[in-house]
Amino acid sequence: MASKKKLSFDESWALMEQGIAKLKKILKGLPEPPFASEECMTLYTIVYDLCSIELPAAQDCSYSQRLYVKYGEVFQEHTQSDILPSFEDKRGEFMLREFVKQWENINVMGRWLFRFFEYLDRFYVRSQAGLASLIEVPVVVFRDRVYKDLKRDVRDTVIALIDEEREGEKIDRALVKKAVDIFVGIGILDIDFYQQDFEEQMIDDAGCYYLHKASSWILNDSCPEYMIKAEECLKKERDRAVYYFHTRSESKLIEKVQHELLVVHRNQLLENEKSGCRALISQEKFDDLSRIFRLYDETPTGLEPVAGIFKQYIMDQGKALVHQAEEDVRNKTANMEQNLVGKILELHDKFMAYVSICFGDHKLFLMALKEAFEVFCNESIVEISSAEILATFCDNLFKNSDAEKLSDETVERTMDKVIVLLGYFKYKDLFAEFYRKKLARRLLFDKGGNKDYDKTFLSKLKQHSGGHFTTKMEGMITDVVLARENQTALDDWFSSNLNEKPQFDLSVMVLTTGSWPSYKFSGLNLPSEMVKGVESFKKFYGTKTKARKLTWIYSLGNCHVNGKFEQKAIELIVSTYQAACLMLFNHADRLSFSEILTQLNLNKGDLIRVLHSLSCSKHKILNKEPNTRTISQSDSFEFNAKFTDRMRRIRIPLPPVDGRRKINEDVGKDRRHNIDAALVRIMKSQKVLGYQQLISECVEMLSHSFKPEIKAIKSRIDDLINREFIERDSKDPTMFNYLA
């Protein structure tokens, strides 16, 4: 069998040129049958054979090297003869279409030729450092011969078409995308080509375009109208970036557009007096505010001015409520506390809705709301602290819930809102003390309302502020429950010991000293009728326990006294002090101030209050000489037998005692103890600690209850040093050591 004749390099290349010529005709659209598989295999085999031939070492270059050179010359010749002439007399979009067409053709040509020369790429090119792969060769030729000369015209044409699209004109989007893809394709070799030759100029042009647009809109449009246009433009630019550009361009383009549309004119837009953020909040334009939030949320620090305006608006609204409350106090308007706190709770609900609906519960706006409420929630109203006002609000709410026919759900929702509001108070301990005082009065004097509300509210307080916050108040409620059981036992004991039963109904509440507010003890001389009741109870209580000592707080007691007047008998509901005073007149027609003082053993201040309530108020049970509106030590008193009233039962209240100062003093004392305890606890765990860190840890530890002043902490540190709990370090006075 005859062996196959081996062809020379030139003969082999001549056959390859025939195949290349056929490929060019096909690409030009000339009539030419497609490649058959045998033809493709023949051309591949020619390349394979040439690469397989081993030439003598004396020859300068191998067939593989010559093939590689020839491969490049094919694209060079194609560019020179077919591509470059095609651009003559073409400008603008026509030039762009030709540019895209020739790029596509040379890439198709490259892919076909790669199939024929693939063995060359695997056998030779990959082993040679610095050589472009066969698939890259057409890209390199097109870049060097065509792209470098036309890139500016192509870029400017693409950008001009994009600007036309921005203006609403119809353009060939597919053409623009293909043109941009060429910049990306050229950038496969080096991404800097895409960035430097197209991206930078494209982004600068977008900036200029929107700078011009924004300058026009800002003069003619309201803030909401401007934002609608800006949002629509940003949406279109995102779509445009996704469709046209490399993925790395989207963020740069959007950032540029945001800067020109939103950042440059930010203050002018947001602070616009008629249509800016403040006006939109006032007009409850939720959709417009949501749009502003969405747009500025994507810009660096863009939300800070919006949150600042939001905070200032809330502060202004809150301060207006405070000023109105001050007017109410001066004008002695009733229910100031209910009006003020009720409106603040409504204000909080309103602006929480803004935070949730418009601002996506963003932490910046939650913080703005918190800081704004902290400002006016801690303001005093004509020397009445905000803590006392909130405590009074709660007291009235629970006391009057039945009278106002409030549902359980309404009361519980209000409790939850109060707990949230309490979180803005710097001095929660002061609220707790005022509330404890008012709770004590409600429990002791059975001021009405649903008793379960107190338990529910304490449970919520405990959850919010910790067990230490409610321990005493929970003890008070426990005492009341035990008192009811104790009263039943007392009544049963009286039934069994009739000789011990007084001539009147006796009700006694035993209170645990540590739980209840501190009350003033007095050595009141009780009438003999009352003394028997006290002694009987002592005997009864002795049967239950002998370990506890009873101290009688007469100032908290009340009595129902039958007053026998000339016209009719009237039941008088009075305090124990008042009852003791009235019963003196069972044995005397006339008594002087000093005689009453001696017989009752009260201090002058308390006696003046008692006598004023009985002789100078609405119900004049006693006649006073001289008949003035004040009590003096030279006055004398007698029973007013002619007194009458349309009611069969009347309550005669004592003039109120201002306990505000005492509560503040008690809280101040507790704070000193709490600061001491916190400092010792911190130093005990750390042993050695710096001054600043000790201060900050102390503030943090106590913040759940109150915010201690730095001056107060310094004072307590000095006191602990004097008491030898801690000491300053001898080498570094800013360091403290714990003394065990």
XYZ file of C-alpha atoms in Angstrom:
740
model
C 0.000 0.000 0.000
C 1.469 3.374 -1.046
C 2.256 5.823 1.796
C 0.517 9.214 1.898
C 2.588 12.023 0.378
C 3.760 14.600 2.935
C 3.022 18.239 1.940
C 5.420 21.104 2.438
C 4.493 24.005 4.741
C 3.634 26.272 1.770
C 1.479 23.601 0.145
C -0.302 22.983 3.431
C -0.869 26.684 4.017
C -2.273 27.062 0.490
C -4.958 24.522 1.427
C -5.620 26.405 4.654
C -6.023 29.660 2.713
C -8.720 28.033 0.577
C -10.672 27.198 3.719
C -10.112 30.723 5.111
C -11.308 32.276 1.838
C -14.485 30.193 1.975
C -15.062 31.331 5.582
C -14.740 35.006 4.569
C -17.319 34.572 1.811
C -19.746 32.999 4.245
C -19.230 35.870 6.698
C -19.831 38.431 3.910
C -23.075 36.676 3.016
C -21.877 35.598 -0.436
C -23.282 32.366 -1.923
C -21.143 29.606 -0.520
C -22.107 26.188 0.851
C -21.451 25.689 4.569
C -18.491 23.696 5.813
C -18.968 19.975 5.711
C -17.583 17.945 8.581
C -15.017 16.356 6.227
C -13.724 19.827 5.295
C -13.365 20.823 8.901
C -11.551 17.577 9.689
C -9.222 18.082 6.716
C -8.225 21.595 7.835
C -7.768 20.423 11.445
C -5.584 17.527 10.193
C -3.384 19.882 8.173
C -2.651 21.930 11.280
C -2.116 18.766 13.293
C 0.370 17.401 10.753
C 2.334 20.652 10.571
C 2.599 20.867 14.340
C 3.752 17.261 14.495
C 6.666 17.676 12.106
C 10.009 17.853 13.899
C 12.434 20.104 12.046
C 16.231 19.971 12.348
C 17.632 22.034 15.185
C 19.468 24.220 12.669
C 16.215 25.807 11.435
C 15.315 29.103 13.082
C 11.624 28.472 13.676
C 9.289 25.551 13.773
C 6.181 25.045 11.656
C 4.114 25.718 14.768
C 5.673 29.128 15.139
C 5.143 29.899 11.457
C 1.540 28.746 11.736
C 0.958 31.073 14.683
C 2.366 34.013 12.690
C 0.219 33.131 9.701
C -2.840 32.894 11.935
C -2.278 36.480 13.095
C -1.652 37.689 9.533
C -5.058 36.366 8.509
C -6.768 38.787 10.905
C -4.419 41.617 10.036
C -5.180 41.205 6.333
C -8.909 40.872 7.009
C -8.856 44.061 9.040
C -6.919 45.963 6.397
C -8.910 44.814 3.388
C -12.406 44.362 4.783
C -12.936 46.109 8.118
C -11.216 49.484 7.860
C -12.663 50.383 4.428
C -16.177 49.704 5.749
C -16.018 52.795 8.019
C -15.420 55.311 5.240
C -18.045 58.089 5.206
C -19.910 56.626 8.212
C -20.688 58.783 11.227
C -22.833 58.588 14.318
C -25.273 55.710 14.562
C -24.288 54.369 11.109
C -20.674 54.162 12.205
C -21.805 52.477 15.426
C -23.776 49.811 13.552
C -20.769 49.064 11.334
C -18.496 48.941 14.362
C -20.756 46.373 16.054
C -21.099 44.375 12.837
C -17.355 44.147 12.205
C -16.709 43.220 15.839
C -19.207 40.405 15.621
C -17.761 39.211 12.277
C -14.172 39.099 13.450
C -15.223 37.210 16.568
C -17.230 34.697 14.516
C -14.245 34.340 12.203
C -11.993 33.837 15.219
C -14.235 31.110 16.667
C -14.333 29.226 13.335
C -10.592 29.461 12.798
C -9.972 28.365 16.356
C -11.780 25.104 15.531
C -9.313 24.528 12.683
C -6.209 25.632 14.637
C -7.207 24.243 18.036
C -4.342 21.749 18.094
C -1.876 24.615 17.560
C -3.327 26.358 20.606
C -3.001 23.266 22.791
C 0.324 22.021 21.427
C 2.221 25.262 21.002
C 0.593 28.497 22.214
C -0.120 27.413 25.770
C 3.481 26.390 26.278
C 4.850 29.756 25.107
C 4.911 32.489 27.730
C 3.660 35.865 26.581
C 1.739 34.672 23.520
C -1.900 35.625 23.144
C -4.171 32.610 22.857
C -5.716 31.984 19.456
C -9.130 33.085 20.744
C -7.565 36.380 21.888
C -5.694 37.140 18.660
C -8.719 38.601 16.774
C -9.559 40.726 19.840
C -5.992 42.069 19.989
C -5.949 42.834 16.231
C -9.337 44.562 16.381
C -8.249 46.521 19.433
C -4.988 47.706 17.898
C -6.206 48.377 14.349
C -9.842 49.453 14.778
C -10.841 50.080 18.394
C -8.020 52.505 19.275
C -8.927 54.799 16.390
C -12.705 54.683 16.799
C -13.207 54.248 20.567
C -13.896 57.945 21.246
C -16.421 58.259 18.445
C -18.080 55.019 19.527
C -18.199 56.104 23.181
C -19.592 59.548 22.378
C -22.233 58.051 20.083
C -23.301 55.517 22.740
C -23.505 58.226 25.423
C -25.469 60.507 23.070
C -27.975 57.716 22.410
C -28.329 57.037 26.154
C -29.007 60.754 26.745
C -31.668 60.651 24.040
C -33.260 57.708 25.844
C -33.185 59.703 29.099
C -35.142 62.402 27.314
C -37.806 59.874 26.409
C -36.825 59.217 22.803
C -36.874 55.748 21.271
C -33.445 54.327 20.491
C -32.038 51.008 19.323
C -31.317 49.584 22.767
C -29.894 46.351 21.380
C -27.355 48.330 19.348
C -26.255 50.336 22.373
C -25.918 47.194 24.460
C -23.815 45.488 21.792
C -21.570 48.554 21.523
C -21.053 48.667 25.298
C -20.373 44.926 25.280
C -17.487 45.618 22.884
C -15.853 47.829 25.523
C -16.425 45.012 28.004
C -15.093 42.441 25.488
C -11.970 44.488 24.854
C -11.673 44.730 28.634
C -11.413 40.937 28.938
C -7.743 41.424 28.233
C -7.520 44.314 30.668
C -10.571 45.735 32.521
C -8.866 49.145 32.572
C -9.826 49.520 28.886
C -13.519 49.435 29.800
C -13.041 51.718 32.770
C -10.857 54.333 31.107
C -12.305 54.278 27.605
C -15.996 54.164 28.475
C -17.090 53.935 32.121
C -15.489 57.108 33.457
C -16.831 59.316 30.683
C -20.250 57.658 30.803
C -20.564 58.328 34.557
C -19.328 61.923 34.178
C -21.887 62.502 31.433
C -24.665 61.090 33.625
C -23.562 63.465 36.384
C -23.677 66.469 34.075
C -27.057 65.428 32.709
C -28.661 65.136 36.136
C -26.910 68.220 37.458
C -28.682 70.189 34.748
C -32.002 68.457 35.421
C -31.792 68.968 39.187
C -30.977 72.666 38.775
C -34.184 73.077 36.790
C -36.410 70.954 39.043
C -35.275 72.610 42.255
C -36.537 75.965 40.968
C -39.949 74.802 39.800
C -40.972 71.742 41.820
C -42.033 71.136 45.403
C -40.041 68.651 47.453
C -42.524 65.767 46.863
C -42.637 66.483 43.108
C -38.852 66.602 42.960
C -38.567 63.314 44.873
C -41.016 61.562 42.548
C -38.886 62.578 39.563
C -35.671 61.611 41.320
C -37.041 58.198 42.273
C -38.212 57.529 38.716
C -34.835 58.569 37.290
C -32.941 56.341 39.721
C -35.176 53.397 38.848
C -34.542 53.908 35.142
C -30.806 54.293 35.713
C -30.720 51.013 37.629
C -32.567 49.265 34.816
C -30.243 50.921 32.303
C -27.150 49.882 34.240
C -28.317 46.269 34.498
C -29.163 46.099 30.793
C -26.255 48.008 29.261
C -23.216 48.068 31.499
C -20.726 45.839 33.265
C -21.871 44.844 36.769
C -19.166 46.976 38.365
C -20.627 50.121 36.800
C -24.058 50.017 38.455
C -23.007 51.148 41.914
C -20.766 53.911 40.512
C -23.475 55.217 38.196
C -26.193 55.184 40.859
C -23.899 56.865 43.363
C -23.183 59.635 40.859
C -26.855 60.156 40.032
C -27.796 60.127 43.730
C -25.138 62.727 44.425
C -26.403 65.116 41.760
C -30.111 64.610 42.439
C -30.196 64.145 46.212
C -26.970 65.129 47.944
C -26.210 68.433 46.188
C -29.663 69.902 46.924
C -30.341 67.975 50.139
C -30.650 70.887 52.558
C -32.659 72.985 50.136
C -35.109 70.133 49.608
C -35.470 68.825 53.133
C -35.636 72.239 54.787
C -38.082 73.744 52.297
C -40.505 75.703 54.466
C -43.608 74.889 52.399
C -42.911 71.346 51.211
C -39.874 70.014 53.088
C -39.780 67.282 55.720
C -41.269 69.404 58.490
C -44.240 70.397 56.344
C -44.755 66.788 55.213
C -44.716 65.533 58.818
C -47.193 68.237 59.798
C -49.484 67.340 56.887
C -49.115 63.574 57.545
C -47.863 62.880 54.005
C -46.815 59.302 54.683
C -46.160 58.358 51.046
C -43.919 61.364 50.432
C -41.994 60.794 53.658
C -41.554 57.103 52.792
C -40.134 58.119 49.414
C -37.678 60.536 51.026
C -36.598 57.772 53.407
C -36.096 55.250 50.589
C -34.062 57.670 48.515
C -31.824 59.036 51.265
C -31.370 55.644 52.904
C -29.131 54.757 49.957
C -26.872 57.807 50.262
C -24.022 58.093 52.800
C -25.295 59.809 55.976
C -28.334 60.867 53.950
C -30.835 60.009 56.671
C -29.176 62.048 59.399
C -30.690 65.412 58.323
C -34.109 63.774 57.912
C -33.881 62.248 61.395
C -32.708 65.605 62.754
C -35.776 67.391 61.348
C -38.007 64.598 62.669
C -36.471 64.904 66.133
C -36.808 68.699 66.226
C -40.446 68.524 65.126
C -41.284 66.047 67.903
C -39.473 68.204 70.451
C -41.435 71.273 69.365
C -44.725 69.392 69.624
C -43.801 68.035 73.053
C -42.662 71.406 74.384
C -45.942 72.946 73.211
C -47.776 70.396 75.369
C -45.525 71.249 78.326
C -46.208 74.985 77.913
C -49.947 74.323 77.737
C -49.721 72.263 80.928
C -47.911 75.138 82.655
C -50.778 77.434 81.661
C -53.257 74.880 83.011
C -51.451 74.832 86.364
C -51.395 78.645 86.578
C -55.079 78.776 85.647
C -55.836 75.895 88.055
C -57.390 73.857 85.270
C -58.585 70.471 86.516
C -57.030 67.172 85.390
C -53.779 68.700 84.168
C -51.985 65.365 84.606
C -54.563 63.374 82.629
C -54.600 65.957 79.845
C -50.820 66.248 79.565
C -49.889 62.564 79.807
C -52.834 61.561 77.607
C -51.672 63.954 74.884
C -48.047 62.807 75.219
C -49.165 59.185 74.808
C -51.153 60.176 71.714
C -48.096 62.026 70.439
C -45.955 58.943 70.966
C -48.441 56.711 69.134
C -48.541 59.185 66.270
C -44.789 59.403 65.796
C -44.226 55.683 66.322
C -46.572 55.269 63.356
C -44.283 57.578 61.368
C -41.240 55.544 62.389
C -42.917 52.274 61.458
C -44.770 53.257 58.280
C -42.514 55.932 56.792
C -39.070 55.127 58.142
C -39.039 51.331 58.298
C -38.301 51.209 62.045
C -34.820 52.473 61.214
C -32.621 52.771 64.303
C -31.756 56.396 63.470
C -35.407 57.440 63.685
C -36.079 55.305 66.752
C -33.156 57.095 68.389
C -34.448 60.500 67.205
C -37.860 59.770 68.729
C -36.264 58.549 71.959
C -34.007 61.593 72.320
C -36.859 63.994 71.553
C -39.167 62.441 74.142
C -36.353 62.374 76.692
C -36.141 66.165 76.420
C -39.721 67.141 77.247
C -40.642 64.056 79.279
C -38.098 65.141 81.884
C -39.270 68.747 82.139
C -41.034 69.856 85.316
C -44.357 71.675 85.173
C -44.191 74.642 87.564
C -42.076 72.693 90.090
C -44.122 69.508 89.650
C -41.738 66.849 88.395
C -42.635 64.773 85.368
C -42.279 61.654 87.540
C -45.025 62.911 89.879
C -47.244 63.833 86.923
C -46.957 60.360 85.415
C -47.588 58.725 88.810
C -50.699 60.893 89.277
C -51.893 59.943 85.790
C -51.600 56.240 86.637
C -53.271 56.756 90.003
C -56.239 58.559 88.429
C -56.470 55.984 85.645
C -56.773 53.046 88.028
C -58.901 54.974 90.508
C -61.461 56.216 87.971
C -61.497 53.327 85.496
C -64.907 52.157 86.693
C -66.434 55.637 86.753
C -65.192 56.362 83.238
C -66.356 52.922 82.055
C -62.996 52.020 80.556
C -62.668 48.485 79.248
C -59.936 46.183 80.557
C -58.319 46.209 77.113
C -58.206 50.014 77.059
C -56.651 50.227 80.523
C -54.079 47.545 79.725
C -53.121 49.242 76.457
C -52.652 52.482 78.382
C -50.454 50.631 80.893
C -48.229 49.390 78.065
C -47.918 52.923 76.697
C -47.039 54.282 80.156
C -44.297 51.658 80.515
C -42.833 52.747 77.176
C -43.054 56.395 78.226
C -41.355 55.608 81.525
C -38.360 54.371 79.531
C -37.663 57.991 78.529
C -37.504 59.190 82.146
C -34.087 59.831 83.661
C -35.344 59.366 87.208
C -37.520 56.262 87.225
C -36.888 55.835 90.943
C -38.684 59.125 91.609
C -41.699 57.892 89.640
C -41.649 54.650 91.623
C -41.688 56.525 94.929
C -44.530 58.860 93.918
C -46.495 55.937 92.547
C -45.861 53.920 95.718
C -47.195 56.811 97.807
C -50.342 57.051 95.705
C -50.783 53.280 95.605
C -50.588 53.267 99.404
C -53.425 55.794 99.658
C -55.528 53.802 97.197
C -54.982 50.581 99.113
C -55.436 52.077 102.574
C -58.489 54.185 101.827
C -60.063 51.862 99.240
C -60.212 54.554 96.590
C -62.166 52.407 94.119
C -61.099 51.017 90.762
C -60.190 47.494 89.775
C -57.604 46.120 92.228
C -56.330 43.720 89.548
C -55.029 46.693 87.563
C -52.406 47.365 90.229
C -51.126 43.796 90.039
C -51.045 43.894 86.235
C -49.240 47.225 86.200
C -46.662 46.059 88.752
C -46.066 42.948 86.672
C -45.361 45.110 83.619
C -43.125 47.429 85.655
C -41.214 44.435 86.978
C -40.697 43.108 83.464
C -39.475 46.511 82.274
C -37.293 47.686 85.156
C -36.507 44.601 87.240
C -37.724 43.054 90.456
C -36.030 45.630 92.704
C -38.322 48.271 91.196
C -41.552 46.685 92.417
C -40.596 44.635 95.494
C -41.956 47.128 98.022
C -45.192 47.735 96.105
C -45.796 43.995 95.734
C -45.295 43.740 99.509
C -47.963 46.405 100.008
C -50.507 44.456 97.963
C -49.632 41.296 99.886
C -50.240 43.183 103.149
C -53.698 44.247 101.961
C -54.623 40.669 101.046
C -53.397 39.457 104.447
C -55.262 42.311 106.136
C -58.560 41.055 104.716
C -57.848 37.588 106.076
C -56.753 39.137 109.370
C -59.990 41.147 109.606
C -62.069 38.007 109.161
C -60.076 36.341 111.928
C -60.558 39.426 114.144
C -64.330 39.385 113.653
C -64.393 35.684 114.538
C -62.311 36.370 117.666
C -64.707 39.114 118.763
C -67.594 36.668 118.297
C -65.857 34.295 120.677
C -64.771 37.047 123.115
C -67.772 39.370 123.382
C -66.393 41.164 126.401
C -63.438 42.320 124.277
C -65.571 43.673 121.445
C -65.671 47.508 121.385
C -68.941 49.435 121.007
C -68.067 50.273 117.388
C -66.967 48.365 114.303
C -63.186 48.116 114.273
C -61.098 47.506 111.156
C -57.308 47.266 111.429
C -54.638 46.861 108.723
C -51.227 45.552 109.717
C -48.543 46.975 107.413
C -44.981 45.731 106.956
C -42.647 48.603 107.783
C -40.164 48.002 104.942
C -42.771 47.913 102.193
C -44.852 51.003 102.862
C -43.838 54.668 102.659
C -42.612 56.092 105.943
C -45.366 57.813 107.917
C -45.148 60.266 110.785
C -45.770 58.676 114.168
C -47.612 60.708 116.790
C -48.478 60.010 120.421
C -52.145 60.915 119.964
C -54.259 60.584 123.124
C -57.209 58.563 121.888
C -60.697 58.892 123.398
C -61.475 56.155 125.911
C -63.915 54.519 123.472
C -61.116 54.085 120.931
C -58.562 52.965 123.514
C -60.630 49.868 124.257
C -60.587 48.933 120.551
C -56.792 49.315 120.364
C -56.243 47.192 123.470
C -58.618 44.499 122.190
C -56.735 44.274 118.908
C -53.416 43.983 120.737
C -54.782 40.979 122.652
C -56.056 39.419 119.439
C -52.740 39.977 117.621
C -50.872 38.513 120.574
C -52.697 35.224 119.966
C -51.250 35.125 116.449
C -47.669 36.237 117.066
C -45.562 37.613 119.874
C -42.471 38.324 117.808
C -43.746 41.471 116.129
C -44.116 44.930 117.570
C -47.126 47.048 116.585
C -46.728 50.787 116.008
C -50.023 52.626 115.516
C -50.147 55.180 112.700
C -53.205 57.219 113.634
C -52.637 59.696 110.820
C -53.794 57.036 108.328
C -56.958 56.074 110.185
C -60.489 57.247 109.507
C -63.717 57.109 111.485
C -67.457 57.328 110.940
C -68.756 59.616 113.725
C -72.444 60.231 114.426
C -73.001 63.969 114.821
C -76.247 64.816 116.679
C -77.244 68.262 115.497
C -80.451 70.185 116.285
C -82.092 69.587 112.910
C -80.948 66.021 112.273
C -78.184 63.521 112.887
C -75.433 63.430 110.250
C -72.769 60.765 109.820
C -69.353 62.435 109.571
C -66.540 60.614 107.776
C -63.363 62.037 109.279
C -59.767 61.129 110.067
C -58.775 59.658 113.423
C -57.259 63.033 114.374
C -60.513 64.828 113.550
C -62.621 62.208 115.357
C -60.476 62.472 118.515
C -60.835 66.264 118.418
C -64.629 66.175 117.937
C -65.124 63.654 120.733
C -63.534 66.091 123.208
C -66.723 68.158 122.862
C -68.787 65.277 124.301
C -67.393 66.362 127.659
C -66.933 70.125 127.200
C -68.972 72.890 125.597
C -66.019 75.138 124.856
C -62.279 74.477 124.523
C -59.335 76.698 123.749
C -56.584 75.860 121.270
C -54.102 75.162 124.065
C -56.579 72.898 125.908
C -57.205 70.834 122.770
C -53.466 70.688 122.149
C -52.802 69.372 125.643
C -55.620 66.828 125.665
C -54.827 65.390 122.201
C -51.015 65.550 122.512
C -50.678 66.527 118.820
C -48.040 68.836 117.417
C -49.216 72.334 116.576
C -49.016 71.883 112.805
C -51.261 68.820 112.770
C -53.744 70.426 115.201
C -53.997 73.560 113.076
C -54.870 71.404 110.047
C -57.510 69.499 112.068
C -59.154 72.619 113.512
C -59.053 74.405 110.162
C -60.925 71.512 108.504
C -63.595 71.510 111.230
C -64.123 75.268 111.676
C -62.930 77.136 108.567
C -63.845 74.897 105.662
C -67.144 74.205 103.905
C -68.505 72.101 106.780
C -68.263 74.161 110.014
C -68.781 71.480 112.663
C -67.095 73.759 115.239
C -67.649 77.434 115.788
C -64.472 79.458 116.239
C -63.850 82.700 118.022
C -62.783 84.977 116.569
C -64.495 84.027 113.290
C -61.525 84.292 110.941
C -60.216 82.094 108.103
C -57.015 81.149 109.934
C -56.223 79.286 113.145
C -54.235 80.960 115.918
C -53.252 79.716 119.375
C -55.562 82.227 121.082
C -58.701 80.859 119.404
C -61.442 79.019 121.248
C -63.917 76.498 119.825
C -67.367 75.110 120.581
C -69.637 72.501 118.994
C -71.895 73.960 116.275
C -75.238 72.339 117.139
C -77.013 74.318 114.414
C -74.928 72.811 111.609
C -76.923 70.988 108.949
C -76.466 69.636 105.441
C -78.787 68.204 102.827
C -76.809 64.938 102.899
C -77.134 62.346 105.649
C -73.452 61.433 105.311
C -70.610 63.865 104.567
C -66.850 63.515 104.259
C -64.701 66.206 105.848
C -61.216 66.058 104.341
C -58.102 67.310 106.034
C -56.154 70.030 104.196
C -53.557 68.173 102.101
C -49.962 68.043 103.236
C -47.391 68.693 100.556
C -45.326 65.508 100.727
C -43.377 66.346 97.584
C -40.329 67.623 99.445
C -40.203 64.582 101.709
C -40.454 62.200 98.746
C -37.610 64.022 97.004
C -35.541 63.842 100.184
C -36.268 60.122 100.604
C -35.367 59.422 96.986
C -32.162 61.438 97.337
C -31.225 59.366 100.381
C -31.960 56.118 98.530
C -29.855 57.285 95.603
C -26.857 57.840 97.850
C -27.235 54.300 99.189
C -27.634 52.902 95.663
C -24.538 54.726 94.400
C -22.550 53.433 97.382
C -23.758 49.877 96.748
C -22.947 50.099 93.037
C -19.450 51.471 93.648
C -18.653 48.806 96.237
C -20.045 46.032 94.020
C -17.945 47.202 91.061
C -14.760 47.591 93.098
C -15.287 44.235 94.815
C -15.414 42.456 91.453
C -12.576 44.466 89.808
C -10.303 45.014 92.847
C -8.370 47.739 90.974
C -10.041 50.236 88.649
C -9.418 53.626 87.043
C -11.481 56.674 87.909
C -13.176 57.121 84.513
C -14.026 53.440 84.180
C -15.445 53.357 87.709
C -17.657 56.359 86.912
C -18.910 54.905 83.597
C -19.636 51.460 85.073
C -21.498 53.048 87.972
C -23.658 55.129 85.594
C -24.392 52.060 83.488
C -25.280 49.914 86.502
C -27.754 52.478 87.872
C -29.238 53.659 84.558
C -32.180 51.242 84.880
C -33.356 53.239 87.908
C -31.947 56.754 87.550
C -29.145 58.632 85.873
C -26.688 59.617 88.605
C -24.886 62.920 88.310
C -21.098 62.720 88.068
C -20.823 65.178 90.944
C -22.882 62.857 93.171
C -20.717 59.845 92.252
C -17.549 61.805 93.075
C -18.992 62.714 96.454
C -19.842 59.093 97.244
C -16.360 57.944 96.164
C -14.827 60.406 98.646
C -17.208 59.150 101.348
C -16.251 55.509 100.656
C -12.576 56.460 100.899
C -13.207 58.089 104.289
C -15.075 54.964 105.424
C -12.166 52.806 104.159
C -14.106 50.771 101.616
C -11.719 51.864 98.852
C -8.458 53.800 98.629
C -6.558 55.799 96.032
C -3.483 54.133 94.641
C -0.343 55.658 96.188
C 1.462 55.778 92.824
C -1.454 56.767 90.564
C -4.215 58.902 92.137
C -6.567 58.125 89.216
C -6.623 54.445 90.237
C -8.614 52.974 93.129
C -8.032 49.816 95.146
C -10.722 47.813 96.908
C -10.158 47.264 100.609
C -11.550 43.929 101.780
